[in-house]
Coordinates of C-alpha atoms in Angstrom, one line a residue:
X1 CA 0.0 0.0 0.0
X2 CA 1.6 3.3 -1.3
X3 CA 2.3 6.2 1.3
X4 CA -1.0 8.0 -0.3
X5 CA -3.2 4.6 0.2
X6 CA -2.2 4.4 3.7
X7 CA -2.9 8.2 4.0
X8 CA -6.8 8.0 2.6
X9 CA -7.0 5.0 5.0
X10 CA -7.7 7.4 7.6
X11 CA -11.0 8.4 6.2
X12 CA -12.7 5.7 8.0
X13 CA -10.5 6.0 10.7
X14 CA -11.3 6.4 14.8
X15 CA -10.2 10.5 14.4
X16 CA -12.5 10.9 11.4
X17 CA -14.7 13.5 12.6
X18 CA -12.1 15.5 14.4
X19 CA -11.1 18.6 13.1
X20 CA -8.7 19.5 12.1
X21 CA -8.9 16.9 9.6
X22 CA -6.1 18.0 7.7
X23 CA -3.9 17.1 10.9
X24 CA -5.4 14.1 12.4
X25 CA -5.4 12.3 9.2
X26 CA -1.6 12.2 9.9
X27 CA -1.7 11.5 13.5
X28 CA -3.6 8.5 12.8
X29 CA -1.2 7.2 10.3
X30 CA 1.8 7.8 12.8
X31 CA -0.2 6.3 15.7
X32 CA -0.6 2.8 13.3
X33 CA 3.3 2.6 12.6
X34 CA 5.3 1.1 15.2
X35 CA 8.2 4.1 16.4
X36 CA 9.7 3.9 19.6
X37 CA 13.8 5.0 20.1
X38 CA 15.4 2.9 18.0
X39 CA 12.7 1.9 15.8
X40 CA 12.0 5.1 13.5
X41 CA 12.7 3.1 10.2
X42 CA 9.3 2.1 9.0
X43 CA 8.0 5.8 9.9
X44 CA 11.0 7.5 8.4
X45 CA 10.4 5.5 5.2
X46 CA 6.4 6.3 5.1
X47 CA 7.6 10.1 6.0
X48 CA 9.8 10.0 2.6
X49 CA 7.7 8.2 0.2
X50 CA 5.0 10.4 1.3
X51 CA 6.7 13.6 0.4
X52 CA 7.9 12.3 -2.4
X53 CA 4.7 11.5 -3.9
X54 CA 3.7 15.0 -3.5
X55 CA 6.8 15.9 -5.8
X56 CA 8.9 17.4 -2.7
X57 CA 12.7 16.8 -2.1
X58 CA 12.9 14.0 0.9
X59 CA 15.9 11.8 1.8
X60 CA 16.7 10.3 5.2
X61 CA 20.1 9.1 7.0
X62 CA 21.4 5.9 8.1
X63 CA 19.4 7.0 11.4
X64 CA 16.5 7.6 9.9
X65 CA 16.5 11.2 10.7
X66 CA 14.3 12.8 7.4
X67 CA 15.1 16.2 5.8
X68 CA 11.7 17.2 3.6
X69 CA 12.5 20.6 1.5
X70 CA 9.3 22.3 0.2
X71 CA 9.1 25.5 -1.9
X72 CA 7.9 28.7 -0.7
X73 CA 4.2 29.7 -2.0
X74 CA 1.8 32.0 -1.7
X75 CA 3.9 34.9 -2.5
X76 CA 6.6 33.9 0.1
X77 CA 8.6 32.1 -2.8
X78 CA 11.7 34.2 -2.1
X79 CA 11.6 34.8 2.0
X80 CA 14.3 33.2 3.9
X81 CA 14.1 29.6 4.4
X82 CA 11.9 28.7 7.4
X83 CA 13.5 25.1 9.5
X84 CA 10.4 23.2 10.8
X85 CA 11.0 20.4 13.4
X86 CA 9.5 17.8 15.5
X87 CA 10.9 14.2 16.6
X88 CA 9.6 10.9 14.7
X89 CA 10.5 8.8 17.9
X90 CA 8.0 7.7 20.7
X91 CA 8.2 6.9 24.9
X92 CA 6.6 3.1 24.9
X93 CA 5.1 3.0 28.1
X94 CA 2.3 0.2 28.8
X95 CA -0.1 0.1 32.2
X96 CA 0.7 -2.9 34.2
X97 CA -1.3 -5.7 33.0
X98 CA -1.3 -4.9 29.4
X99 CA -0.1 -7.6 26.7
X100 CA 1.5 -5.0 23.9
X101 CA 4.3 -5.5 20.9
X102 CA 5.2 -1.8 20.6
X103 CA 7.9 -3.0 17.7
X104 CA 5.2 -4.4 15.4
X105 CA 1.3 -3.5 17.0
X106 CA -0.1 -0.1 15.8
X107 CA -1.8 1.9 18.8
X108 CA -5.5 1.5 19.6
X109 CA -7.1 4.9 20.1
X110 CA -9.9 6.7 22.2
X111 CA -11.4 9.4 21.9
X112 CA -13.3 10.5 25.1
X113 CA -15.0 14.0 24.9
X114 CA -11.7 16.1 24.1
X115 CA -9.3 13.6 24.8
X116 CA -7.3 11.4 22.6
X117 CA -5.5 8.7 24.6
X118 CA -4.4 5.0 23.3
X119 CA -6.2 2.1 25.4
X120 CA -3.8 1.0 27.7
X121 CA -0.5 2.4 26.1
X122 CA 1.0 5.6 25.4
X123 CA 0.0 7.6 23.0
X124 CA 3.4 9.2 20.9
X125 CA 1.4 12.4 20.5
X126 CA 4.7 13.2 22.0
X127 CA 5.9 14.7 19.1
X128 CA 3.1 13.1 16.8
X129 CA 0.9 15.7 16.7
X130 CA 4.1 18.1 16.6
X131 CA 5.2 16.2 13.0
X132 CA 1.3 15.8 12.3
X133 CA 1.6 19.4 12.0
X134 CA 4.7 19.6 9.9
X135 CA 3.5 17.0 7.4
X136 CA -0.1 19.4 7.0
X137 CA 2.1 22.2 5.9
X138 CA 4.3 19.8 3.7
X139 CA 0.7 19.2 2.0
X140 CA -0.9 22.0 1.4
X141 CA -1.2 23.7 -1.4
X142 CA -3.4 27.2 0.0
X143 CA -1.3 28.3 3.1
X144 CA 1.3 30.9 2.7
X145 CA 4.7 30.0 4.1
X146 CA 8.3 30.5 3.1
X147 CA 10.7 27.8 1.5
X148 CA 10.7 25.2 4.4
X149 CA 13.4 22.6 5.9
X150 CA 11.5 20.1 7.1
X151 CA 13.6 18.4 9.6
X152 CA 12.1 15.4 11.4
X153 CA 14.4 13.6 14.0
X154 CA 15.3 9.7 15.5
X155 CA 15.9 8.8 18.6
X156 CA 15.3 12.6 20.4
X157 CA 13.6 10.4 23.6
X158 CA 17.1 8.4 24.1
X159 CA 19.8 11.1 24.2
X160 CA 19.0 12.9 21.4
X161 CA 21.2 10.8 18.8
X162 CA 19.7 11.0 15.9
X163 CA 20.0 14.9 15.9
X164 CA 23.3 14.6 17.3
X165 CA 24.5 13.4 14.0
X166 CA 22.4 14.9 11.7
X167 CA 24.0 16.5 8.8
X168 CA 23.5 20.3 9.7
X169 CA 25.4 21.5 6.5
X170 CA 22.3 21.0 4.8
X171 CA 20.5 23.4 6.3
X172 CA 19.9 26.9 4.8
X173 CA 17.2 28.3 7.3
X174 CA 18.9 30.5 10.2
X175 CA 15.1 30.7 11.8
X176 CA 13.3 27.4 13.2
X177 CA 9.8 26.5 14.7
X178 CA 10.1 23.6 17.0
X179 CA 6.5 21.9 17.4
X180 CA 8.2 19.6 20.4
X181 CA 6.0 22.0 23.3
X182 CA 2.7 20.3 25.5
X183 CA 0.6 23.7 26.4
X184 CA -1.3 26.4 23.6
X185 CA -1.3 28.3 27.0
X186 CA 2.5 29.8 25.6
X187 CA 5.2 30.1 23.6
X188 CA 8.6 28.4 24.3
X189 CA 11.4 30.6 24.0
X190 CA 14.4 29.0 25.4
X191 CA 15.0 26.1 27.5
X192 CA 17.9 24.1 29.2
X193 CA 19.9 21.1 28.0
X194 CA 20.5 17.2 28.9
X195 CA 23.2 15.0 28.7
X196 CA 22.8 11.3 29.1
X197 CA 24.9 9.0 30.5
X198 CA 25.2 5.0 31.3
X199 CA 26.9 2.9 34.4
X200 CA 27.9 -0.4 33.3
X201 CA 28.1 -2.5 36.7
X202 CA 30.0 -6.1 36.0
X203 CA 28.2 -9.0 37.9
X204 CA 31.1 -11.3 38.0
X205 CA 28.7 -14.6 37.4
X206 CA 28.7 -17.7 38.8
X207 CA 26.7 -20.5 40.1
X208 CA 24.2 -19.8 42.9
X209 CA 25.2 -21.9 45.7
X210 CA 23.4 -25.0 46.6
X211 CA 21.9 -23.6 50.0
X212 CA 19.8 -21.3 48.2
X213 CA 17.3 -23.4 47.0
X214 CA 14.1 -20.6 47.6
X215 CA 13.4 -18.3 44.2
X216 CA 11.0 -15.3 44.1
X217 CA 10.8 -12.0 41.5
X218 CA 11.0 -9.1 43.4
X219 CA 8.6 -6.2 41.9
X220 CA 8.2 -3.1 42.6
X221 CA 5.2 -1.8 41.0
X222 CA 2.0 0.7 40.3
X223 CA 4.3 3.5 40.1
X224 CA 3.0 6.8 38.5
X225 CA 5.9 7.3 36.6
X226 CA 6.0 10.8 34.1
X227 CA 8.2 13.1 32.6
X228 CA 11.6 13.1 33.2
X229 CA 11.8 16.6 33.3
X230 CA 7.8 17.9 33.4
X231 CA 7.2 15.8 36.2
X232 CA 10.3 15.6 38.2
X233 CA 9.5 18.1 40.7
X234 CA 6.5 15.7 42.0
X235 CA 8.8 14.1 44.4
X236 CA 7.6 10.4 43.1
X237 CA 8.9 7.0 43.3
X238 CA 11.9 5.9 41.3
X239 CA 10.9 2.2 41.0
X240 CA 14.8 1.2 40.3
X241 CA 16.2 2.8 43.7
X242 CA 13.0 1.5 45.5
X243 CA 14.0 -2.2 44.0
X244 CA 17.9 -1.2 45.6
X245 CA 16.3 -0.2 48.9
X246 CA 14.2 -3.2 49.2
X247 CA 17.7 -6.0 48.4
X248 CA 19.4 -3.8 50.6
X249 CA 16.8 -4.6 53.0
X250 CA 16.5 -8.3 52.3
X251 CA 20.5 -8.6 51.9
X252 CA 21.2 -7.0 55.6
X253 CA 18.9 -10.1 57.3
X254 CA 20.3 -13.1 54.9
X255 CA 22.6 -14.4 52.5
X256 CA 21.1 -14.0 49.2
X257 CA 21.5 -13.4 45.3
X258 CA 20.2 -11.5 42.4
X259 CA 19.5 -12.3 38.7
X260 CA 18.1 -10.8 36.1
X261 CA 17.7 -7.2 37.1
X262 CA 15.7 -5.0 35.0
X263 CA 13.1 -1.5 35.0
X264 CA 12.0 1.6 33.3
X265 CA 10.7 1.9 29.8
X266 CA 13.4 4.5 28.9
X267 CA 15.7 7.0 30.2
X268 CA 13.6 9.7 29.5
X269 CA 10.6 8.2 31.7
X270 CA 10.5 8.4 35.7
X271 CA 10.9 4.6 35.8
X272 CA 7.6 2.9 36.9
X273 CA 8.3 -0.6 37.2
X274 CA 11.3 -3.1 38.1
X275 CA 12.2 -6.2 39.3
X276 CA 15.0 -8.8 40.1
X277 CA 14.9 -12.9 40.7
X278 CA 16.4 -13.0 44.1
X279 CA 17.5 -16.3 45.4
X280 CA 17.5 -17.8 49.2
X281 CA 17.3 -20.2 51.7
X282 CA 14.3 -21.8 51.8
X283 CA 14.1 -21.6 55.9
X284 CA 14.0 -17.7 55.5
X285 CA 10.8 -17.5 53.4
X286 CA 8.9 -16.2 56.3
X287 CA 11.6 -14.1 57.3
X288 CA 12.0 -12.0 53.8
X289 CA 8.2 -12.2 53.3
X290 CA 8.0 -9.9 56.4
X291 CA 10.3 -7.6 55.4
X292 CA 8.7 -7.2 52.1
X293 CA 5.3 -6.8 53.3
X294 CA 7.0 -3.9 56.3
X295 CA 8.8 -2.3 53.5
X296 CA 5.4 -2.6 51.5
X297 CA 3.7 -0.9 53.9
X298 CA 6.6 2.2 54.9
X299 CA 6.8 2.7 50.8
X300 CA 2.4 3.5 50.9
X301 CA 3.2 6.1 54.1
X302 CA 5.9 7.8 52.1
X303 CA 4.0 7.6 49.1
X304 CA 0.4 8.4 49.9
X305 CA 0.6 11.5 48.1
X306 CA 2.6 11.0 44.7
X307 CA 2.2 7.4 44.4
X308 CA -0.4 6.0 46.4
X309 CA -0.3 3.0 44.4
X310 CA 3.1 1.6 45.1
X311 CA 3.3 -2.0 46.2
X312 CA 6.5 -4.2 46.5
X313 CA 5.7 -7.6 46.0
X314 CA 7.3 -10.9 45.4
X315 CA 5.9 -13.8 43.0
X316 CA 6.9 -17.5 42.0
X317 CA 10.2 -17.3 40.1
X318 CA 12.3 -20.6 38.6
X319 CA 16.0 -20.5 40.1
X320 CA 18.7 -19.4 38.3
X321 CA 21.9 -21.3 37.6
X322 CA 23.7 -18.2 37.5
X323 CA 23.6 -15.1 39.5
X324 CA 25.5 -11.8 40.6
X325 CA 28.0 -12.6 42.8
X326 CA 27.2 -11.4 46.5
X327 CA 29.8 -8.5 45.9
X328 CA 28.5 -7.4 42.1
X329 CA 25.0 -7.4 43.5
X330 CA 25.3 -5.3 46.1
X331 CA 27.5 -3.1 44.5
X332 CA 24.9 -2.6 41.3
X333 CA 22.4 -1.8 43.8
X334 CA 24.3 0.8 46.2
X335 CA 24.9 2.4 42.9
X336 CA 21.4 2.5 41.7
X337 CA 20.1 4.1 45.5
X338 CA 22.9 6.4 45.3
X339 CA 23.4 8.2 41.8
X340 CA 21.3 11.1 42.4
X341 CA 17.4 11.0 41.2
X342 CA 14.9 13.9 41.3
X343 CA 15.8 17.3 41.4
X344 CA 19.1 19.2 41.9
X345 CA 19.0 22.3 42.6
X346 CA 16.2 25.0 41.6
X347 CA 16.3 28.4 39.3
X348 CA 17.1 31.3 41.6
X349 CA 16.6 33.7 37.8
X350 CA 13.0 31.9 37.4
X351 CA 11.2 31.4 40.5
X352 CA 9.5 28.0 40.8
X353 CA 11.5 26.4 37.8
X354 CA 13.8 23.2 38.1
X355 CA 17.7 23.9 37.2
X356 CA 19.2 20.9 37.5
X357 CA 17.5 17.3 37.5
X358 CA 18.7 14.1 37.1
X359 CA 16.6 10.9 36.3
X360 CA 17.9 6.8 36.7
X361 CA 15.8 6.0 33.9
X362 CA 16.4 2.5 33.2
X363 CA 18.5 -1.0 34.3
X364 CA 18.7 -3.5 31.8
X365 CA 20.7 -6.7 32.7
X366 CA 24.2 -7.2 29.7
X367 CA 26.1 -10.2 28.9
X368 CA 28.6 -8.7 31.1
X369 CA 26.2 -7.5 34.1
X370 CA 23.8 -4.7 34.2
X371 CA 23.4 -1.4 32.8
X372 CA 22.1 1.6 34.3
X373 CA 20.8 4.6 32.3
X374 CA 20.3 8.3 33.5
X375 CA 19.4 11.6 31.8
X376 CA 20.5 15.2 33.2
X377 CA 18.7 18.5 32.8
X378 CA 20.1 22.0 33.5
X379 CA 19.7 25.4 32.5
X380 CA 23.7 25.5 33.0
X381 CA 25.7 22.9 30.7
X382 CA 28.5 23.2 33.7
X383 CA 25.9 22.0 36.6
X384 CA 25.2 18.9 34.4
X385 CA 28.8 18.2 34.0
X386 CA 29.6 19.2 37.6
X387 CA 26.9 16.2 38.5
X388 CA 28.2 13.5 36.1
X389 CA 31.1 14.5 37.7
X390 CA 30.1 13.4 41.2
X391 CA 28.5 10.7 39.6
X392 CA 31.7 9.7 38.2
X393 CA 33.5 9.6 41.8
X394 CA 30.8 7.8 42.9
X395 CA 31.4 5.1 40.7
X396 CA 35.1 4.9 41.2
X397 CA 34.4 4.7 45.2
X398 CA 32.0 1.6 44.0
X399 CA 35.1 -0.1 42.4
X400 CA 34.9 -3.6 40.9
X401 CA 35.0 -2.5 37.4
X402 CA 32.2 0.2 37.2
X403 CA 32.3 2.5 34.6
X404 CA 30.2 5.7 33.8
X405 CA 29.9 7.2 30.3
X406 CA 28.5 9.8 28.1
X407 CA 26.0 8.4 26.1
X408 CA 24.4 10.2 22.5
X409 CA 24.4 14.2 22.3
X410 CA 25.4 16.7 25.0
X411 CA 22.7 18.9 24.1
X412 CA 23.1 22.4 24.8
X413 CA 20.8 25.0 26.6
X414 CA 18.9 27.4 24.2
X415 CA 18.8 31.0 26.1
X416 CA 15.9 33.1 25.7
X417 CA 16.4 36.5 23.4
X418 CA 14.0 38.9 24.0
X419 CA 15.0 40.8 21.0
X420 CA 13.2 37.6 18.8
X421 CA 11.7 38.5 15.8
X422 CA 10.4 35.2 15.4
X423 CA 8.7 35.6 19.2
X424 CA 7.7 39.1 17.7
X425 CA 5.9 37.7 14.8
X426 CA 4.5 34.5 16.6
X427 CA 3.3 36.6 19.6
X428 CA 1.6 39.0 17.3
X429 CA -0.3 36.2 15.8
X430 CA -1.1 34.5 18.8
X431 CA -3.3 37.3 19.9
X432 CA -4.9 37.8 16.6
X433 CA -6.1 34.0 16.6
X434 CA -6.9 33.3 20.0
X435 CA -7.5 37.0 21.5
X436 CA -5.3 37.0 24.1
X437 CA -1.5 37.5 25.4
X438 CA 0.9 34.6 25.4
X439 CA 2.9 33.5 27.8
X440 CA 6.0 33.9 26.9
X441 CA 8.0 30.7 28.5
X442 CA 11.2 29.6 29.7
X443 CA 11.3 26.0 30.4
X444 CA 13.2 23.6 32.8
X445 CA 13.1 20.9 29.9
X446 CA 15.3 20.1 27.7
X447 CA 14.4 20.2 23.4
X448 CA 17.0 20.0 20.4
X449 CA 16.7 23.7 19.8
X450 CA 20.4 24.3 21.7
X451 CA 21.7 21.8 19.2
X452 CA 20.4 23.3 16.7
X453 CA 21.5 27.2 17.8
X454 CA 25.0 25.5 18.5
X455 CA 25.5 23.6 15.4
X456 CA 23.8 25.4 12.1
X457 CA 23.6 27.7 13.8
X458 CA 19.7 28.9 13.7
X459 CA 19.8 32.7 15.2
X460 CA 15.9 32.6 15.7
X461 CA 14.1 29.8 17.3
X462 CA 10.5 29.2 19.3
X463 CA 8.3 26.3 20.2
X464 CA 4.6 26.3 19.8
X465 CA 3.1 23.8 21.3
X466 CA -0.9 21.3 22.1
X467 CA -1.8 20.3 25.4
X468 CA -0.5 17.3 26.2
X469 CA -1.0 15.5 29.5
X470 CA 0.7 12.5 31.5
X471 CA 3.3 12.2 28.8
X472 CA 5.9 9.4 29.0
X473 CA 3.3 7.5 30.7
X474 CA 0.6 4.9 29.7
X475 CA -1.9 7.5 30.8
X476 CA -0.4 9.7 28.1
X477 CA -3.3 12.1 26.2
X478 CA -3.9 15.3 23.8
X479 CA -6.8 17.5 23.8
X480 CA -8.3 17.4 20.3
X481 CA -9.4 20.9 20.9
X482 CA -6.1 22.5 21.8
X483 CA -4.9 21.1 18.4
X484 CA -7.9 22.9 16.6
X485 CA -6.7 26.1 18.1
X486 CA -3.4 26.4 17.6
X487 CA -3.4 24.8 13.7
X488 CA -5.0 28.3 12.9
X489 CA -2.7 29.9 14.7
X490 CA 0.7 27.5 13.1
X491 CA -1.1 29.0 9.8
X492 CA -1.1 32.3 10.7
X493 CA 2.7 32.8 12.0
X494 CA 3.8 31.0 8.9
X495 CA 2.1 32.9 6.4
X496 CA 3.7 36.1 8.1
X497 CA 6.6 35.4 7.6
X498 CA 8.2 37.0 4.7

């Protein structure tokens, strides 16, 4: 089925009736292809044979990053190139209890009253509806705009890679709108940057001693989970150090191992969920089981607020051969319960805004051990060095072959310039549309436009952005009116400017 075919599809599609149809007709198709980090090909490709059917310039990298180049119209043939951009890439979070392939299922959506959301998943409206815009202006033939650089990024949810080796030198547009924002309340202009990084723990192997005969998989689990940088300040659980708090727990009462630890969807997601086989003797069953249940019951006291729904749990496991060794088990989880989670240190310029965050995203067990992933944010690219820093000392006070690395694109901050005539324009039409000032905004989060600033380097840059709630999470939704108010407005600043 052709890129078109697939397109007209949509016609008898769950957002049908919405409006603006000329949008939603693209969210649907994104929400049907599979596109988590990692897993942008399939999308990329649809993204370039779609443009190319319409006649337009399209090619895409060895990333699958896309570059879409469209001619001005309208009268705006000869304005200076205009850089649109969004992220193909989505968070795949699923609510505990859900069966879901997010590498090969398309998304199953609801709308209830102004509300899209996908049934027991999240939704990738994060940036869907942000490249759903993009692809509307690609297509249309009516709205005045300038020459356009469409530029469509892999991988932004995990390090920003893709755009960290994008080929910038292709890029003639100096100004950029950025459709990567989750109000229509205001208008993004500047934000702070993030650096990833990983901590690869070895877990020196070998055979679980006969004496622990007793197996159970320690969860931790109905965790809120969120935004690794929206939702940080929320002072919820991190289900990976709760997992490290509760074999700390167990491990200071009896001699025990772990296998097969694992947790969070991504590094960019408040980690919701983990777990690790631990392995015993038989004759203190009892003994952990009331720990558990005591530690159960402290977590729901500390978390009645944030997470009420937290429960630490253990369920029929089959014994490992191999496991951690006592050492490399403990030492993997000191390091998870004490790289620092949550926030930092807050913005003394902006009152009530986050500085410096850092989020311990995800554990994934390697051939050699176990790997930890974290993602800093700051408004100061030397506070999130300062902290991988500390982390870094940490690490070498761990010992036993721990390492801690960069990992993808050291994105910069993008500082707010008040002298924007981009902000000017977009500010301008965001009264005309919707009747009312903007906020102009200065956000704690961390988007590609510093990369972008650093690297082209685009002079001029603003997000607009849709409401979006409970992103990174399997309670993820947009409001279908929010995108009907601000496509008229998207319209509107382009056709400006000349």
């Amino acid at each position: 089925m052709s890129a078109v075919d697939v397109l007209e599809a949509t016609n008898s599609g769950v957002l049908r009736d919405l409006e603006p149809r000329e949008v939603f007709r693209f969210f649907e198709v994104l929400t049907s292809i599979p596109r988590g980090s990692g897993n942008e090909k399939q999308v990329a490709t649809w993204v370039v044979d779609f443009a190319r059917s319409h006649g337009l310039e399209a090619t895409k990298d060895d990333l699958h990053c896309v570059l879409v180049r469209k001619p001005g119209q309208g009268g705006l043939e000869k304005a200076a190139p205009l850089i649109l951009h969004g992220h193909l890439d989505m968070v795949c979070e699923k609510a505990e209890g859900i069966e879901f392939d997010f590498v090969n299922q398309p998304l199953n959506l609801v709308v209830d009253g102004e509300y899209i959301s996908a049934t027991g998943t999240s939704l990738g409206a994060d940036n869907g509806i942000g490249v759903s815009y993009i692809l509307a202006l690609l297509e249309s033939k009516d709205i005045p705009h300038p020459p356009l650089e469409a530029v469509l990024t892999a991988m932004e949810e995990k390090g920003k890679v893709g755009a960290g080796q994008f080929n910038v030198a292709q890029l003639a547009g100096r100004r950029m709108i950025d459709f990567n924002w989750i109000t229509d309340e205001e208008i993004l202009a500047g934000c702070s940057g993030d650096v990833t990084f990983t901590v690869d723990v070895p877990g020196e192997f070998e055979l679980v001693p006969e004496a622990l005969t007793c197996a159970r998989s320690l969860e931790v689990r109905g965790l809120n989970g969120g935004h690794c940088e929206f939702d940080i300040q929320l002072e919820r659980a991190n289900a990976l150090q709760v997992l490290a708090r509760a074999v700390h727990r167990l491990a200071g009462a009896h001699e025990l191992r772990i296998a097969n630890p694992v947790g969070g969807a991504q590094n960019s997601a408040i980690p919701a969920d983990a777990s690790a086989v631990i392995v015993f003797k038989d004759a203190d069953t009892d003994s952990i089981e009331a720990l558990i249940a005591a530690l159960d019951g402290e977590l729901k006291k500390e978390y009645e607020v944030s997470d009420p729904a937290i429960r630490v749990e253990l369920k029929a496991a089959i014994r490992p051969n191999l496991a951690f060794s006592l050492a490399a088990g403990l030492r993997l989880m000191s390091v998870l319960r004490l790289i620092p989670h949550g926030v930092v240190s807050w913005n003394l310029h902006v009152p009530g805004r986050v500085e410096t965050s850092n989020n311990v995203g995800t554990l994934r067990p390697t051939p050699e051990g176990a790997r930890v992933m974290s993602t800093v944010t700051s408004a100061l690219t030397s506070r999130k060095h300062e902290l991988i820093e500390r982390v870094q000392a940490l690490v070498a006070l761990a010992g036993g072959g721990v390492v801690c690395e960069l990992y993808g694109l050291d994105a910069p901050e993008f500082p707010y310039r008040p002298d924007s005539r981009l902000l000017a324009t977009a500010s301008e039409a965001y009264r005309d549309v919707l009747g009312k000032e903007p906020n102009v905004e200065v956000s704690q989060c961390s988007l590609e436009l510093g990369m972008f600033s650093r690297r082209v380097p685009v002079t001029d840059i603003i997000s607009i952005g849709t409401e979006l709630q409970a992103l990174h999470s399997s309670a993820e939704r947009v409001n279908h009116k929010s995108v009907e108010r601000v496509w008229p407005l998207i319209k509107t600043v382009v056709s400006r400017l000349g």
